[in-house]
Short mmCIF file of C-alpha atoms in Angstrom, two decimals:
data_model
loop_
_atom_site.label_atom_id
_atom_site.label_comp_id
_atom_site.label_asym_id
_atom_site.label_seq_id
_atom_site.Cartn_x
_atom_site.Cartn_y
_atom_site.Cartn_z
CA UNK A 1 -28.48 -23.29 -6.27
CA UNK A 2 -28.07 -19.96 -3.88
CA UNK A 3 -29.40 -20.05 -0.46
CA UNK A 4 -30.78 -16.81 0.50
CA UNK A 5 -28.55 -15.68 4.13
CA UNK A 6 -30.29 -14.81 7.21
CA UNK A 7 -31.50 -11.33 7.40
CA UNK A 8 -29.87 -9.49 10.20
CA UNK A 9 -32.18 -6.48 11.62
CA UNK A 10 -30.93 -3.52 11.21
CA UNK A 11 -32.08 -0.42 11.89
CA UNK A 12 -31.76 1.97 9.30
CA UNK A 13 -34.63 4.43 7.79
CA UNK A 14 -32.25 7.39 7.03
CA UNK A 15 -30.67 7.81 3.34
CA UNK A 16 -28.30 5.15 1.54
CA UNK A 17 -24.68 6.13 2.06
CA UNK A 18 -23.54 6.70 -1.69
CA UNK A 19 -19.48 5.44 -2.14
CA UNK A 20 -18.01 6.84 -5.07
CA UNK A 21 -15.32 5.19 -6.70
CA UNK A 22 -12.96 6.73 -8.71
CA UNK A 23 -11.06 4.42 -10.74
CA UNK A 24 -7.35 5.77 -11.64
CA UNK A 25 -5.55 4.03 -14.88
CA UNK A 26 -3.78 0.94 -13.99
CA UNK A 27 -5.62 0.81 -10.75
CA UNK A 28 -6.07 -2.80 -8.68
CA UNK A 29 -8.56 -4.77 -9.25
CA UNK A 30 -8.43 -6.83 -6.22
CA UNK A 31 -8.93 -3.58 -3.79
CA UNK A 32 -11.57 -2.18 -6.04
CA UNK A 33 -13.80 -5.50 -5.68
CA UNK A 34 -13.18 -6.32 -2.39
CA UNK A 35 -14.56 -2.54 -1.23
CA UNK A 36 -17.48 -3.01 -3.61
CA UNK A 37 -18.65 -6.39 -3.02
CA UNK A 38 -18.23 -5.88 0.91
CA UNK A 39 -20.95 -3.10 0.28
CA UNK A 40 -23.33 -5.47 -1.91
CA UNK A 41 -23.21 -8.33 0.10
CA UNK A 42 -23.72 -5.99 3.77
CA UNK A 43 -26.97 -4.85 1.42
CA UNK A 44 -27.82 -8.47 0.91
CA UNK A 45 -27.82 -9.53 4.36
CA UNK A 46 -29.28 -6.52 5.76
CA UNK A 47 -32.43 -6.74 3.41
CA UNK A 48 -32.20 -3.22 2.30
CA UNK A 49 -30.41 -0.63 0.39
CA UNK A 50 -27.91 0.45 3.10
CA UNK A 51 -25.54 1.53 0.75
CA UNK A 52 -25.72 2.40 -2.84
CA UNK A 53 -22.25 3.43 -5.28
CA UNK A 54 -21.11 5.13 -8.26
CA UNK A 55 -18.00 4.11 -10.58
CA UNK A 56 -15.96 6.86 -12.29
CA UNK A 57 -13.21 8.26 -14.29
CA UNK A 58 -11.38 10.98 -15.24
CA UNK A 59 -12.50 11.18 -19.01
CA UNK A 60 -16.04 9.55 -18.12
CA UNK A 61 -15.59 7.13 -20.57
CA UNK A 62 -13.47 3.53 -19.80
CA UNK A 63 -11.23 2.91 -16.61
CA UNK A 64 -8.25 0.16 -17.44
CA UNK A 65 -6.66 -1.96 -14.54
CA UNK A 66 -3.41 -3.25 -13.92
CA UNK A 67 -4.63 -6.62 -15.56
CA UNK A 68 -5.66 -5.33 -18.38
CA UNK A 69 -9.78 -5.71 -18.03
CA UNK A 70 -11.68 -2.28 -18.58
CA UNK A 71 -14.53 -0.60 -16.97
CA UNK A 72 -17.35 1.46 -18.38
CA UNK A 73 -17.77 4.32 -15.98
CA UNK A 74 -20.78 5.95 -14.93
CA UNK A 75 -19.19 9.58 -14.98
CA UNK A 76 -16.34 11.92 -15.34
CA UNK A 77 -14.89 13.82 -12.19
CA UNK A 78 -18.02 15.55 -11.75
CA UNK A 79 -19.23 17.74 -8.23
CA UNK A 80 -20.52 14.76 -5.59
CA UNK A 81 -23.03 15.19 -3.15
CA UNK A 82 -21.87 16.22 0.14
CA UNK A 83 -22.10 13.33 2.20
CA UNK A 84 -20.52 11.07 -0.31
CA UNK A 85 -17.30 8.48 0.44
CA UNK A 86 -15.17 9.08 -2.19
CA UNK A 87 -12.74 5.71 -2.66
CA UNK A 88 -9.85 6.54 -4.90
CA UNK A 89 -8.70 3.41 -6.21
CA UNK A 90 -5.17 3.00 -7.41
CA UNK A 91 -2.79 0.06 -8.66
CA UNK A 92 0.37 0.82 -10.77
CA UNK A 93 2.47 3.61 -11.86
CA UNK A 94 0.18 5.76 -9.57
CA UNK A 95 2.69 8.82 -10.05
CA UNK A 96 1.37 8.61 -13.98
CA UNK A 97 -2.12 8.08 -13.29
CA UNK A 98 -1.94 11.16 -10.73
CA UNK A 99 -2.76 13.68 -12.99
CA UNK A 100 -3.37 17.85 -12.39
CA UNK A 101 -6.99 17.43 -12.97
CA UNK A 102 -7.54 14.41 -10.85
CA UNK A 103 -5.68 16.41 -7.72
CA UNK A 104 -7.60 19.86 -8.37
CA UNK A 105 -10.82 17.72 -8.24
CA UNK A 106 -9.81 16.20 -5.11
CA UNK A 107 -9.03 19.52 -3.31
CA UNK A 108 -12.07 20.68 -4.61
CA UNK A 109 -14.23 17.47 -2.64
CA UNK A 110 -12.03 17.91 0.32
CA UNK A 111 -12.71 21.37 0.34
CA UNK A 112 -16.47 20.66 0.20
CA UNK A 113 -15.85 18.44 3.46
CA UNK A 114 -16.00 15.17 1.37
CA UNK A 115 -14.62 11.91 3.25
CA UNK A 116 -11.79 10.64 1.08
CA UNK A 117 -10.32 7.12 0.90
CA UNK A 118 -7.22 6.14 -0.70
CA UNK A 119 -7.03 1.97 -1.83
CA UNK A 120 -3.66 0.25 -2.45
CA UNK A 121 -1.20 3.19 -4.16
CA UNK A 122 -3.89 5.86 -3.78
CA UNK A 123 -2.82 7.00 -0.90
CA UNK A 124 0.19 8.65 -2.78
CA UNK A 125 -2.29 10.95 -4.75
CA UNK A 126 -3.62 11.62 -1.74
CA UNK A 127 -0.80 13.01 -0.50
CA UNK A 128 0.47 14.76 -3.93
CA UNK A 129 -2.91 16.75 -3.38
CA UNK A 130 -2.00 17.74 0.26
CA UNK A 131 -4.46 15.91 2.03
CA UNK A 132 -2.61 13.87 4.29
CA UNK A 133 -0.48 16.32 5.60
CA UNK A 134 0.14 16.05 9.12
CA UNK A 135 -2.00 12.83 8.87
CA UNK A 136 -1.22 9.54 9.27
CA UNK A 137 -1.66 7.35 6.58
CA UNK A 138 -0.43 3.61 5.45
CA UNK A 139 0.21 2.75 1.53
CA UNK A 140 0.90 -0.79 0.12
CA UNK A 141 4.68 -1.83 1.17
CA UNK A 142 6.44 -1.94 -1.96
CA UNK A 143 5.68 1.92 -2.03
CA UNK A 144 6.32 2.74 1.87
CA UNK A 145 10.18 4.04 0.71
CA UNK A 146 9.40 6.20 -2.28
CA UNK A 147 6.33 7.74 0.27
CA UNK A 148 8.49 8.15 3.01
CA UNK A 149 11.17 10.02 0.87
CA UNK A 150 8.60 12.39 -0.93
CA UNK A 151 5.82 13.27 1.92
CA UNK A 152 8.07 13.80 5.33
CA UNK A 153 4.92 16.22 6.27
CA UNK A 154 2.56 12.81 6.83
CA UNK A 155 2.96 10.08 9.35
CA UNK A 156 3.60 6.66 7.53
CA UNK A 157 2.82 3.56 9.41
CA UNK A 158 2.83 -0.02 8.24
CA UNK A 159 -0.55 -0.66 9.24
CA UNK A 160 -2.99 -2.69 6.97
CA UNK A 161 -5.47 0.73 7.44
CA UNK A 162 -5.87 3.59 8.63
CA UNK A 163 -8.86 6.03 9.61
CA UNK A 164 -7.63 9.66 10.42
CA UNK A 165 -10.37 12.02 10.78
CA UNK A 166 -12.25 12.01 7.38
CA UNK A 167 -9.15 11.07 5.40
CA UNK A 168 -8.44 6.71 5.37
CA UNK A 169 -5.77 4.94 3.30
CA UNK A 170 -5.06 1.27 2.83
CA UNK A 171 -2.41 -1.03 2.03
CA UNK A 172 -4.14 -2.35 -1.14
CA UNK A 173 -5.89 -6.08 -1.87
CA UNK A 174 -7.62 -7.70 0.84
CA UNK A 175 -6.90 -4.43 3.24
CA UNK A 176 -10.35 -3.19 1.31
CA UNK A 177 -12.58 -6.08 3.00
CA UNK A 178 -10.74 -4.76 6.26
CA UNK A 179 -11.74 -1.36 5.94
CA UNK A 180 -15.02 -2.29 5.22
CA UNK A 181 -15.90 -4.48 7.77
CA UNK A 182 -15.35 -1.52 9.94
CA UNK A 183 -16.49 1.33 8.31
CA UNK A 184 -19.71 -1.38 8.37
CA UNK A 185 -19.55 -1.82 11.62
CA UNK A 186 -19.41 1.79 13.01
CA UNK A 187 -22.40 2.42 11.10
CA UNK A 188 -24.53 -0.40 11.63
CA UNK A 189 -23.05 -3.09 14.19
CA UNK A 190 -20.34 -5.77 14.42
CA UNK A 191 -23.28 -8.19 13.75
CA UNK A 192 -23.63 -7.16 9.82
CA UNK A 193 -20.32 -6.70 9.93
CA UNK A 194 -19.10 -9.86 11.22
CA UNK A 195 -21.86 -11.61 9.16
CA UNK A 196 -20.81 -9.49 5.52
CA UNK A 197 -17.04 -11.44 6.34
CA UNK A 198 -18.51 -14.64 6.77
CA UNK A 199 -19.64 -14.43 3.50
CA UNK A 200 -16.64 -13.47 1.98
CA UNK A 201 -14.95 -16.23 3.98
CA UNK A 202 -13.06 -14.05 5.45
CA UNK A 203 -12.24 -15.23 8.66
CA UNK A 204 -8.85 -13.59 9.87
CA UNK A 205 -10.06 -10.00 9.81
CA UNK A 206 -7.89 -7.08 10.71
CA UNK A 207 -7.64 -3.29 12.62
CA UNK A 208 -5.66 -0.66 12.04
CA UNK A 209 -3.54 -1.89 14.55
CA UNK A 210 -2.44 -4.97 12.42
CA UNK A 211 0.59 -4.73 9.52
CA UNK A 212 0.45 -5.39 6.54
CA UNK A 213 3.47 -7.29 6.20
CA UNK A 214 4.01 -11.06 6.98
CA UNK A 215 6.60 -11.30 10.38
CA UNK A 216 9.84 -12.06 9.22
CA UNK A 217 10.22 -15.80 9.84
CA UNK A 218 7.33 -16.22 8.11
CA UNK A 219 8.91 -14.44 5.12
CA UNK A 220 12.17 -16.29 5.04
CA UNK A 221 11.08 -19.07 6.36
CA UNK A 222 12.64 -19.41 9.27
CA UNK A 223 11.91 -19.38 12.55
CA UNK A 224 15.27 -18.87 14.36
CA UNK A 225 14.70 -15.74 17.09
CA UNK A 226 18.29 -14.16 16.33
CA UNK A 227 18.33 -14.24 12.87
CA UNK A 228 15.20 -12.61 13.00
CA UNK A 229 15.86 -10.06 15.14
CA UNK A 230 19.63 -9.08 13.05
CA UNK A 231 17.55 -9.01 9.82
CA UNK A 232 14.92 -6.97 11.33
CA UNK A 233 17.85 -4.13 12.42
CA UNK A 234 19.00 -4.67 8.83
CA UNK A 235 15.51 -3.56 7.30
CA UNK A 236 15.61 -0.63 10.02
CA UNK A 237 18.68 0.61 9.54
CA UNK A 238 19.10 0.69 5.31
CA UNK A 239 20.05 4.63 5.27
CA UNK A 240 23.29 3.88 8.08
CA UNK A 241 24.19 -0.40 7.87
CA UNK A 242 25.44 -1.97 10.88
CA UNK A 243 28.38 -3.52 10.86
CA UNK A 244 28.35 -7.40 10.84
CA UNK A 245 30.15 -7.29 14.07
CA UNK A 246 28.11 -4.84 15.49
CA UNK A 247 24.99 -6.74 15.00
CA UNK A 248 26.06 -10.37 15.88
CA UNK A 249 27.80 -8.32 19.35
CA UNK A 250 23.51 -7.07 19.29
CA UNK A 251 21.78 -10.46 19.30
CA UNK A 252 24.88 -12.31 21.68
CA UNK A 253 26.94 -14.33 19.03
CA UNK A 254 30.26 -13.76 17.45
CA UNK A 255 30.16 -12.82 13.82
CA UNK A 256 31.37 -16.18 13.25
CA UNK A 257 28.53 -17.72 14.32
CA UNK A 258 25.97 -15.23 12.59
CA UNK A 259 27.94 -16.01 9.55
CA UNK A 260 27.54 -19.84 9.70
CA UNK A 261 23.80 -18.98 10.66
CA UNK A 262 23.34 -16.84 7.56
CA UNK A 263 24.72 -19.59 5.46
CA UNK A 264 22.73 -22.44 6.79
CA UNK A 265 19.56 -20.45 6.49
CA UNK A 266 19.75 -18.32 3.35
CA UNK A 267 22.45 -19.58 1.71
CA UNK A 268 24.92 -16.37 2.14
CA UNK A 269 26.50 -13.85 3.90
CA UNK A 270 24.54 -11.97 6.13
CA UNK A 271 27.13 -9.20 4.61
CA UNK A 272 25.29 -10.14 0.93
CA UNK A 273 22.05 -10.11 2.37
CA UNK A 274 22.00 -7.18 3.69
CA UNK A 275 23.24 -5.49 0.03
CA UNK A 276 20.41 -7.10 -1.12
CA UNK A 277 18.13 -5.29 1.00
CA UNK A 278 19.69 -1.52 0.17
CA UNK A 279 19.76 -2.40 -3.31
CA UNK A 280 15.94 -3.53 -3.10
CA UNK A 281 15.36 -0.12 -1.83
CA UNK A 282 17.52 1.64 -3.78
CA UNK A 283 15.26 -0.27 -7.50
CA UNK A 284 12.11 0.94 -5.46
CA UNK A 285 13.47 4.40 -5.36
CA UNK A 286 14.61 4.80 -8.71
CA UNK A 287 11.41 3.38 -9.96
CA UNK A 288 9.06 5.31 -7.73
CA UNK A 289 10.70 8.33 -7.32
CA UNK A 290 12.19 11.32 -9.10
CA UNK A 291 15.21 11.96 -6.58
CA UNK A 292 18.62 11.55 -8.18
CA UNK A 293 20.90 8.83 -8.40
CA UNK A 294 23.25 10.17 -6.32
CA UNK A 295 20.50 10.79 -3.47
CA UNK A 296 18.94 7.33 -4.13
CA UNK A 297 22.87 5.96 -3.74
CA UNK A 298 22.79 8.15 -0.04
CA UNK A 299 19.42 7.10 0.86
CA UNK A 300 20.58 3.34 0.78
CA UNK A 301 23.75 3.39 2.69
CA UNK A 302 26.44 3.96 -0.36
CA UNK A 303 29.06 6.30 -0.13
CA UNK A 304 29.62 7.06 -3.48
CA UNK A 305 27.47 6.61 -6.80
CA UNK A 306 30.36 4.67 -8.38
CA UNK A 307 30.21 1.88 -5.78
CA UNK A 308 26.71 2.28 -5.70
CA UNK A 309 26.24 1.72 -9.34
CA UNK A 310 28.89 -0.94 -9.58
CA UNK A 311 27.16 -3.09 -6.73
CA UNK A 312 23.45 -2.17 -8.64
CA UNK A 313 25.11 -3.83 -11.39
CA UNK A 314 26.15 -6.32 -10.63
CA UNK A 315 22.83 -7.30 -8.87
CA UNK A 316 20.40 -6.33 -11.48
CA UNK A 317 22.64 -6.74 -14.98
CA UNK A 318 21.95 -3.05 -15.39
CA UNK A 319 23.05 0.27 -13.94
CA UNK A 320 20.96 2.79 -12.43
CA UNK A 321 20.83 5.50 -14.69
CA UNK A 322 19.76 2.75 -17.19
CA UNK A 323 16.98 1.40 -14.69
CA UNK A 324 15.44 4.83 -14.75
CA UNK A 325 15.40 5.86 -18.03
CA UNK A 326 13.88 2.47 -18.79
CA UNK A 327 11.21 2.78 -16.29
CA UNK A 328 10.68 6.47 -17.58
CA UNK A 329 10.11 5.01 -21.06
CA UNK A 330 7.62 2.43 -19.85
CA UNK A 331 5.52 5.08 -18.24
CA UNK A 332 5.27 7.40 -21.30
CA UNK A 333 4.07 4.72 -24.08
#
């Protein structure tokens, strides 16, 4: 049995806002549903058509997630009407689903003056289309390295969203109830807004000013102050490492003591766990990038590819060069 939730008064006799969602291949479900249900159920409460949406595709046809469930779509890439929202949803091997025609369409809209979101990866095709430039812009965290590397014009920030003028991007998953809530609530009051999360249960809800990451004791853990603080100079400082000494001399220990601290807490060197953390970048990189080995090997602190591809590995039971060609082979079946 479904209870019926409180009408909130709102006051709104202009047109429907129309979002248009354009589903890319291998895009996220998660960031897709969460945008689309927090416009159904901010309909729902309101007791009228507030907003109303259209799903497509580049082909018209079928749109495929990264789970493998598949979408009929209402339309190909076809001219929208002016004041449209266009959400560009993305998931997976964005860089394949980022094809010519879906960029000259979104110059085209963006030419027209068309407000243009990017969910979870999307942001990248955003970018690849020359939207974002001298923007700032956030994209899920997995990609933040291969983004940073490529588009030096736009202003990355960790930040779960981000609203810049008529261009927003958004870390992916339950960042899409975030945006929402607000784009909701600039239009038609915290009240719907706050009532549309209470539906979803959503009771932690976040502003552009909030990361996307979890802090790093919750990460590892941990909640020691000084080993945070050494493994957050570690994440900053990938391209150039710090010294062990240098970085126990930062926090006031002796590199003895990080060491035993290290040990006791992750079970290794903070010397090992810091390779971990360049070689993390350096897999994101190869995977999500097309810069060279030797500039991936740079980019992550090595000083030569043959160390850099003997530590790589040793690590992944693979070497670089292998690591992209077999990621290039996955993306052309």
């Amino acid at each position: 049995m479904t209870t019926e939730p409180q009408i909130i008064d709102v006051d709104h006799s202009g047109k429907p806002r129309r979002f248009v969602f354009v589903l890319m291949d291998d895009f996220t479900m998660l960031c897709f549903a969460a945008a689309l249900e927090s416009l159904r159920i901010a309909n729902r409460t309101a007791g009228k058509e507030l907003y109303t949406w259209k799903i497509i595709a580049e082909g018209g046809e079928e749109a495929t997630c990264s789970n493998g469930c598949s979408f009929r779509v209402a339309d190909d890439l076809v001219e929208l009407e002016r004041d449209d929202t266009v959400m560009l949803c993305g998931g997976i091997n964005v860089q394949a689903a980022t094809t010519k025609r879906v960029l000259n369409w979104l110059r085209r809209e963006a030419r027209r003056g068309a407000r243009i979101a990017g969910l979870c990866t999307a942001g990248y095709t955003m970018a690849k289309a020359g939207l974002l430039d001298g923007k700032k812009a956030t994209i899920h965290w997995e990609n933040q390295d291969s983004f940073a590397e490529e588009f030096e014009e736009v202003e990355l920030t960790k930040s779960v969203f981000v609203v810049d003028g008529q261009r927003i991007t958004t870390a992916g998953g339950t960042a899409s109830i975030d945006l929402m809530i607000k784009l909701i609530a600039d239009e038609h009051g915290e009240e719907l807004a706050n009532a549309v999360a209470d539906i979803l249960i959503y009771s932690a809800i976040r502003t552009d000013q909030d990361t996307q990451r979890l802090s790093i004791p919750t990460r590892i853990g941990v909640r020691h102050p000084k080993l945070s603080r050494v493994i957050q100079m570690m994440e900053q400082n990938i391209e150039e490492p710090i010294s062990p000494a240098i970085l126990a001399r930062d926090v006031g220990m002796s590199t003895r003591q990080l060491e035993r601290l290290f040990r006791r807490y992750l079970s290794r060197s903070p010397k090992r766990y810091y390779m971990e953390l360049r070689l993390q970048k350096a897999r994101n990189l190869l995977m999500q990038t097309d810069m060279t080995v030797i500039n991936v090997a740079l980019a992550c602190g090595f000083a030569s590819p043959s160390h850099f591809s003997k530590c790589y590995r040793s690590h992944y039971d693979t070497t670089p060069y292998r690591e992209r060609g077999s990621h290039s082979a996955r993306l052309s079946v």
